[in-house]
Tab-separated table of C-alpha atoms in Angstrom:
chain	number	residue	atom	x	y	z
A	791	MET	CA	7.635	11.434	-10.802
A	792	ALA	CA	11.166	11.782	-9.445
A	793	ALA	CA	10.557	15.442	-8.611
A	794	TYR	CA	7.230	14.665	-6.940
A	795	PHE	CA	8.689	11.930	-4.722
A	796	ARG	CA	11.783	14.120	-4.119
A	797	ARG	CA	14.310	11.600	-5.379
A	798	PRO	CA	16.916	11.849	-8.169
A	799	ALA	CA	15.240	9.282	-10.448
A	800	ALA	CA	12.105	7.192	-10.829
A	801	LEU	CA	11.067	4.082	-12.748
A	802	ALA	CA	7.505	2.996	-13.591
A	803	PHE	CA	6.296	-0.599	-13.204
A	804	ASN	CA	3.075	-2.458	-13.874
A	805	SER	CA	2.513	-3.018	-10.152
A	806	GLY	CA	4.133	-2.703	-6.777
A	807	TYR	CA	4.446	-6.482	-6.728
A	808	ASP	CA	6.561	-6.419	-9.903
A	809	LEU	CA	8.614	-3.564	-8.494
A	810	ASN	CA	9.449	-5.373	-5.262
A	811	LEU	CA	10.200	-8.593	-7.136
A	812	SER	CA	12.612	-6.691	-9.390
A	813	LEU	CA	14.344	-4.911	-6.529
A	814	MET	CA	14.850	-7.832	-4.213
A	815	SER	CA	15.646	-10.487	-6.818
A	816	SER	CA	18.279	-8.401	-8.591
A	817	LEU	CA	19.935	-6.579	-5.681
A	818	CYS	CA	20.431	-9.493	-3.284
A	819	THR	CA	23.308	-11.823	-4.117
A	820	GLY	CA	24.996	-14.828	-2.498
A	821	PRO	CA	26.950	-13.329	0.395
A	822	ASP	CA	24.513	-10.506	1.185
A	823	LEU	CA	22.496	-10.234	4.386
A	824	VAL	CA	18.802	-9.486	3.882
A	825	VAL	CA	16.911	-8.180	6.911
A	826	LEU	CA	13.116	-8.062	6.782
A	827	ASP	CA	10.472	-6.760	9.123
A	828	GLU	CA	8.569	-9.904	10.084
A	829	LEU	CA	5.356	-8.437	8.608
A	830	VAL	CA	6.775	-7.029	5.375
A	831	HIS	CA	4.686	-7.617	2.257
A	832	ASN	CA	4.661	-10.948	0.431
A	833	SER	CA	6.103	-9.352	-2.725
A	834	VAL	CA	9.292	-8.475	-0.849
A	835	GLN	CA	9.582	-11.999	0.535
A	836	MET	CA	8.990	-13.566	-2.882
A	837	GLY	CA	11.584	-11.246	-4.428
A	838	VAL	CA	14.148	-12.447	-1.908
A	839	ARG	CA	13.296	-16.077	-2.739
A	840	MET	CA	13.952	-15.308	-6.418
A	841	SER	CA	17.370	-13.871	-5.582
A	842	ARG	CA	20.719	-15.631	-5.248
A	843	THR	CA	20.793	-15.041	-1.507
A	844	PRO	CA	20.616	-18.333	0.452
A	845	ARG	CA	17.848	-18.623	3.009
A	846	THR	CA	20.457	-18.751	5.774
A	847	ASN	CA	21.314	-15.121	4.924
A	848	VAL	CA	17.725	-13.912	5.282
A	849	VAL	CA	16.654	-12.871	8.778
A	850	THR	CA	13.666	-11.073	10.269
A	851	PHE	CA	13.290	-8.673	13.149
A	852	ARG	CA	10.274	-8.114	15.376
A	853	HIS	CA	7.703	-5.880	13.753
A	854	ASN	CA	8.611	-2.180	13.970
A	855	ASP	CA	11.084	-2.971	16.770
A	856	ALA	CA	14.215	-0.871	16.216
A	857	GLY	CA	15.922	-2.481	19.198
A	858	ASP	CA	15.525	-5.951	17.723
A	859	LEU	CA	16.679	-4.648	14.341
A	860	GLU	CA	19.864	-3.380	15.968
A	861	ARG	CA	20.438	-6.828	17.491
A	862	VAL	CA	20.053	-8.472	14.072
A	863	LEU	CA	22.411	-5.970	12.440
A	864	ARG	CA	25.004	-6.324	15.181
A	865	GLU	CA	24.986	-10.100	14.892
A	866	GLY	CA	25.029	-9.855	11.098
A	867	VAL	CA	28.195	-7.799	10.863
A	868	GLU	CA	30.176	-9.909	13.328
A	869	GLY	CA	32.632	-11.947	11.283
A	870	SER	CA	30.862	-11.025	8.036
A	871	GLN	CA	32.482	-11.341	4.622
A	872	PRO	CA	34.201	-8.195	3.303
A	873	GLN	CA	32.004	-7.999	0.187
A	874	ARG	CA	28.723	-8.545	2.018
A	875	GLN	CA	26.013	-5.933	1.495
A	876	ILE	CA	23.183	-5.519	3.986
A	877	PHE	CA	19.665	-4.755	2.749
A	878	ILE	CA	16.761	-3.891	5.043
A	879	ALA	CA	13.214	-4.054	3.661
A	880	ILE	CA	10.261	-2.553	5.508
A	881	GLU	CA	6.927	-0.852	4.911
A	882	SER	CA	6.275	2.689	6.072
A	883	LEU	CA	2.611	1.936	6.838
A	884	TYR	CA	1.470	-1.629	7.383
A	885	SER	CA	-1.729	-2.838	5.795
A	886	MET	CA	-3.152	-5.082	8.505
A	887	ASP	CA	-3.026	-2.796	11.562
A	888	GLY	CA	-2.295	0.583	9.966
A	889	ASP	CA	0.755	1.157	12.168
A	890	ILE	CA	3.696	3.275	11.040
A	891	ALA	CA	7.372	2.293	11.014
A	892	PRO	CA	9.923	4.398	12.950
A	893	LEU	CA	11.699	5.420	9.739
A	894	GLN	CA	14.201	7.833	11.227
A	895	ARG	CA	15.397	5.303	13.798
A	896	ILE	CA	15.611	2.480	11.250
A	897	LEU	CA	17.512	4.617	8.740
A	898	ASP	CA	19.946	5.831	11.400
A	899	LEU	CA	20.645	2.243	12.467
A	900	ALA	CA	21.116	1.250	8.842
A	901	GLU	CA	23.644	4.028	8.320
A	902	ALA	CA	25.543	3.002	11.450
A	903	TYR	CA	25.856	-0.592	10.184
A	904	GLY	CA	26.414	0.215	6.515
A	905	ALA	CA	23.025	-1.083	5.389
A	906	ALA	CA	20.673	0.143	2.663
A	907	VAL	CA	16.923	0.452	3.274
A	908	ILE	CA	14.049	-0.229	0.895
A	909	VAL	CA	10.755	1.307	2.057
A	910	ASP	CA	7.437	0.153	0.612
A	911	GLU	CA	5.086	3.141	0.789
A	912	ALA	CA	2.105	1.385	-0.811
A	913	HIS	CA	-0.379	2.361	1.903
A	914	ALA	CA	1.127	5.771	2.711
A	915	SER	CA	1.428	7.187	-0.805
A	916	CYS	CA	-1.126	9.895	-1.602
A	917	VAL	CA	-2.183	10.045	2.075
A	918	TYR	CA	0.918	11.231	3.959
A	919	GLY	CA	3.352	14.015	3.152
A	920	PRO	CA	2.700	17.680	2.287
A	921	ARG	CA	1.272	16.669	-1.092
A	922	GLY	CA	0.866	12.910	-0.648
A	923	GLU	CA	4.492	11.968	-1.329
A	924	GLY	CA	4.549	9.402	1.477
A	925	ILE	CA	5.899	9.050	4.993
A	926	ALA	CA	9.572	9.357	4.034
A	927	VAL	CA	8.872	12.898	2.842
A	928	ALA	CA	6.481	13.551	5.742
A	929	ASP	CA	9.284	12.586	8.154
A	930	GLY	CA	11.891	14.535	6.180
A	931	VAL	CA	14.116	11.496	5.563
A	932	GLN	CA	13.879	11.295	1.761
A	933	ASP	CA	17.541	12.337	1.460
A	934	HIS	CA	18.849	10.070	4.225
A	935	PRO	CA	22.075	8.367	3.058
A	936	ALA	CA	20.768	4.916	4.063
A	937	LEU	CA	17.556	5.224	2.019
A	938	LEU	CA	17.991	3.184	-1.146
A	939	CYS	CA	14.513	3.249	-2.652
A	940	THR	CA	10.894	4.051	-1.885
A	941	VAL	CA	8.118	2.032	-3.519
A	942	HIS	CA	4.853	3.768	-4.419
A	943	THR	CA	1.886	1.810	-5.756
A	944	PHE	CA	-0.885	3.621	-7.593
A	945	GLY	CA	-3.671	1.069	-7.149
A	946	LYS	CA	-4.603	2.175	-3.631
A	947	ALA	CA	-5.158	5.801	-2.576
A	948	PHE	CA	-4.053	7.146	-5.976
A	949	GLY	CA	-6.961	5.203	-7.438
A	950	VAL	CA	-5.413	4.091	-10.732
A	951	HIS	CA	-2.878	1.389	-11.606
A	952	GLY	CA	0.879	0.839	-11.738
A	953	ALA	CA	3.766	1.689	-9.426
A	954	VAL	CA	6.844	3.884	-9.223
A	955	GLY	CA	10.190	3.254	-7.600
A	956	ALA	CA	11.856	6.481	-6.463
A	957	MET	CA	15.624	6.042	-6.274
A	958	GLN	CA	19.110	7.069	-7.313
A	959	GLU	CA	19.933	7.221	-11.024
A	960	TRP	CA	22.374	4.316	-10.774
A	961	LEU	CA	19.699	2.055	-9.286
A	962	LYS	CA	17.259	2.928	-12.057
A	963	ASP	CA	19.865	1.984	-14.657
A	964	TYR	CA	20.638	-1.219	-12.764
A	965	LEU	CA	16.985	-2.301	-12.672
A	966	VAL	CA	16.504	-1.552	-16.356
A	967	ASN	CA	19.336	-3.982	-17.081
A	968	TYR	CA	18.962	-6.601	-14.336
A	969	GLY	CA	15.413	-6.446	-12.951
A	970	ARG	CA	13.913	-9.524	-14.602
A	971	PRO	CA	10.236	-8.807	-13.830
A	972	PHE	CA	10.757	-5.335	-15.317
A	973	ILE	CA	12.643	-6.569	-18.377
A	974	TYR	CA	10.402	-9.503	-19.271
A	975	SER	CA	7.001	-7.967	-18.552
A	976	THR	CA	5.011	-5.959	-21.064
A	977	ALA	CA	5.607	-2.269	-20.363
A	978	PRO	CA	2.844	-0.228	-18.706
A	979	SER	CA	0.385	1.077	-21.296
A	980	LEU	CA	0.163	4.714	-22.283
A	981	HIS	CA	-3.214	4.790	-20.544
A	982	THR	CA	-1.624	3.574	-17.308
A	983	LEU	CA	1.231	6.070	-17.459
A	984	THR	CA	-1.123	8.938	-18.289
A	985	SER	CA	-3.438	7.971	-15.419
A	986	MET	CA	-0.497	7.878	-13.016
A	987	GLY	CA	0.641	11.312	-14.134
A	988	GLU	CA	-2.845	12.762	-13.782
A	989	ALA	CA	-3.235	11.219	-10.328
A	990	VAL	CA	-0.010	12.868	-9.174
A	991	ARG	CA	-1.109	16.172	-10.663
A	992	PHE	CA	-4.499	15.999	-8.906
A	993	VAL	CA	-3.248	15.079	-5.441
A	994	GLN	CA	-1.030	18.178	-5.426
A	995	THR	CA	-4.004	20.500	-5.929
A	996	GLU	CA	-5.960	22.297	-3.235
A	997	GLU	CA	-8.725	19.713	-3.668
A	998	GLY	CA	-6.215	16.934	-3.056
A	999	ASP	CA	-5.052	18.661	0.120
A	1000	GLY	CA	-8.659	18.881	1.263
A	1001	LEU	CA	-9.296	15.192	0.686
A	1002	ARG	CA	-6.231	14.227	2.732
A	1003	ALA	CA	-7.426	16.419	5.593
A	1004	GLN	CA	-10.935	14.994	5.275
A	1005	VAL	CA	-9.886	11.364	5.571
A	1006	MET	CA	-7.861	12.185	8.681
A	1007	ASP	CA	-10.964	13.830	10.164
A	1008	ARG	CA	-12.806	10.552	9.613
A	1009	VAL	CA	-10.002	8.672	11.400
A	1010	ARG	CA	-10.239	10.987	14.384
A	1011	GLU	CA	-14.035	10.692	14.527
A	1012	PHE	CA	-13.899	6.897	14.320
A	1013	ARG	CA	-11.376	6.509	17.113
A	1014	GLU	CA	-12.956	9.139	19.365
A	1015	GLY	CA	-16.377	7.586	18.824
A	1016	LEU	CA	-15.262	4.116	19.903
A	1017	GLU	CA	-13.311	5.512	22.834
A	1018	ALA	CA	-16.415	7.384	24.007
A	1019	ARG	CA	-18.306	4.065	23.965
A	1020	GLY	CA	-15.681	2.314	26.061
A	1021	LEU	CA	-14.138	0.387	23.172
A	1022	GLY	CA	-10.905	2.345	22.848
A	1023	SER	CA	-8.895	-0.473	24.430
A	1024	GLU	CA	-9.960	-2.811	21.608
A	1025	LEU	CA	-8.556	-0.510	18.931
A	1026	ARG	CA	-5.092	-1.225	17.639
A	1027	ASP	CA	-2.635	1.660	17.710
A	1028	SER	CA	-3.063	3.257	14.289
A	1029	PRO	CA	-3.143	6.936	13.315
A	1030	SER	CA	-3.936	6.032	9.700
A	1031	PRO	CA	-7.099	5.387	7.654
A	1032	ILE	CA	-6.457	1.662	8.196
A	1033	GLN	CA	-8.103	0.857	11.517
A	1034	ALA	CA	-8.301	-2.494	13.303
A	1035	LEU	CA	-10.595	-3.545	16.124
A	1036	ASN	CA	-9.812	-6.639	18.192
A	1037	THR	CA	-12.509	-9.320	17.911
A	1038	PRO	CA	-10.820	-12.510	19.224
A	1039	GLY	CA	-11.957	-15.792	17.715
A	1040	ASN	CA	-12.762	-16.636	14.118
A	1041	GLU	CA	-16.461	-17.231	14.732
A	1042	ASN	CA	-16.764	-14.040	16.751
A	1043	SER	CA	-15.023	-12.001	14.041
A	1044	LEU	CA	-17.283	-13.442	11.344
A	1045	ARG	CA	-20.368	-12.758	13.462
A	1046	VAL	CA	-19.446	-9.098	13.986
A	1047	ALA	CA	-18.459	-8.567	10.358
A	1048	SER	CA	-21.686	-10.184	9.150
A	1049	PHE	CA	-23.764	-7.895	11.372
A	1050	LEU	CA	-21.966	-4.836	10.052
A	1051	ARG	CA	-22.400	-5.890	6.420
A	1052	GLU	CA	-26.113	-6.490	7.003
A	1053	SER	CA	-26.187	-2.955	8.416
A	1054	GLY	CA	-24.679	-1.581	5.215
A	1055	PHE	CA	-20.971	-1.421	6.097
A	1056	ASP	CA	-18.353	-3.322	4.108
A	1057	VAL	CA	-16.119	-4.350	7.006
A	1058	ARG	CA	-14.046	-7.524	6.767
A	1059	ALA	CA	-12.928	-10.002	9.403
A	1060	ILE	CA	-9.230	-10.869	9.494
A	1061	ARG	CA	-9.034	-14.413	10.845
A	1062	ALA	CA	-6.461	-16.984	11.887
A	1063	PRO	CA	-4.235	-18.253	10.339
A	1064	THR	CA	-3.820	-14.915	8.497
A	1065	VAL	CA	-3.218	-13.502	11.982
A	1066	PRO	CA	-2.260	-15.463	15.138
A	1067	ASP	CA	-4.934	-17.224	17.165
A	1068	ASN	CA	-6.822	-14.872	19.494
A	1069	GLU	CA	-5.585	-11.843	17.531
A	1070	GLU	CA	-8.453	-11.884	15.047
A	1071	ARG	CA	-9.763	-8.442	14.203
A	1072	LEU	CA	-12.008	-6.295	12.079
A	1073	ARG	CA	-10.232	-4.231	9.453
A	1074	VAL	CA	-11.882	-0.890	8.761
A	1075	ILE	CA	-10.700	1.270	5.865
A	1076	LEU	CA	-11.821	4.891	6.032
A	1077	HIS	CA	-12.067	7.036	2.898
A	1078	SER	CA	-12.267	10.729	2.155
A	1079	HIS	CA	-15.709	10.210	0.622
A	1080	ASN	CA	-17.099	8.801	3.874
A	1081	SER	CA	-19.181	11.355	5.747
A	1082	ALA	CA	-19.041	12.099	9.475
A	1083	GLU	CA	-22.584	10.733	9.714
A	1084	GLU	CA	-21.551	7.444	8.106
A	1085	VAL	CA	-18.664	7.082	10.522
A	1086	GLY	CA	-20.973	7.817	13.436
A	1087	ASP	CA	-23.432	5.169	12.244
A	1088	LEU	CA	-20.603	2.643	11.890
A	1089	VAL	CA	-19.427	3.378	15.431
A	1090	ASP	CA	-22.979	2.893	16.720
A	1091	CYS	CA	-23.278	-0.477	14.954
A	1092	ILE	CA	-19.919	-1.656	16.302
A	1093	ALA	CA	-20.903	-0.637	19.815
A	1094	THR	CA	-24.176	-2.554	19.438
A	1095	VAL	CA	-22.620	-5.827	18.322
A	1096	VAL	CA	-19.320	-5.702	20.240
A	1097	GLY	CA	-20.214	-3.715	23.339
């Protein structure tokens, strides 16, 4: 696993949730500053709450906004305690809108301010990178000095179960000794570990390469199809298989989603308060097994009910 994710060491967990809980609860201590993207996953936030870091030392920055992150870091180091560590937690690909974090910029800022970055690659693993290693590898930043750990869950595109943290050897040893969710949970079963290994083996094959290319073809067809029907402005900016279409209003979103389900498409409405009022949307997940014809039919149905 370490070799595949191009890191010195790796540690297997039952889930990405357990992994993030272990990381954040054990690494963050009293004087530390914890900086979170405002949309980072709940498991990261809950891990911070389990830690010894007071809430006054936990701050957020505007989603994917490197300029706002720099402001937070600059304010955080002014008059800070000598022993304070700074941890930044982000996702590489966000699950609600499918947008991608500016990893290089965030890592460079972290290095400039002496911070360490934890990157959750749950939705990028298996999809991005030369062989599905994730966006850190795709962007060539896996060896960046500010990158502390990448988190890879196997219950999404890998199609199995479990998770892997890819990290330095010292961090692996630290988590084995201090990561409470890791220590006090039953270890992953042999079946889980074998499935994870086989998933990694498969995605590095020529067939795995083909499936990654195929799902990106479906993304292109979906976006081009809606743009051709005059709905491009309603699409959120996502190059990934997670696509979101603006459908303001809870009732409106439910109406559109219901029509699509009745037409044979499992598309879900994301409603307030999960998202802010008037930012309700449809969340469309494209898969490698979807055909171009299916995507075309979905586009036609969306144009019928939205257009």
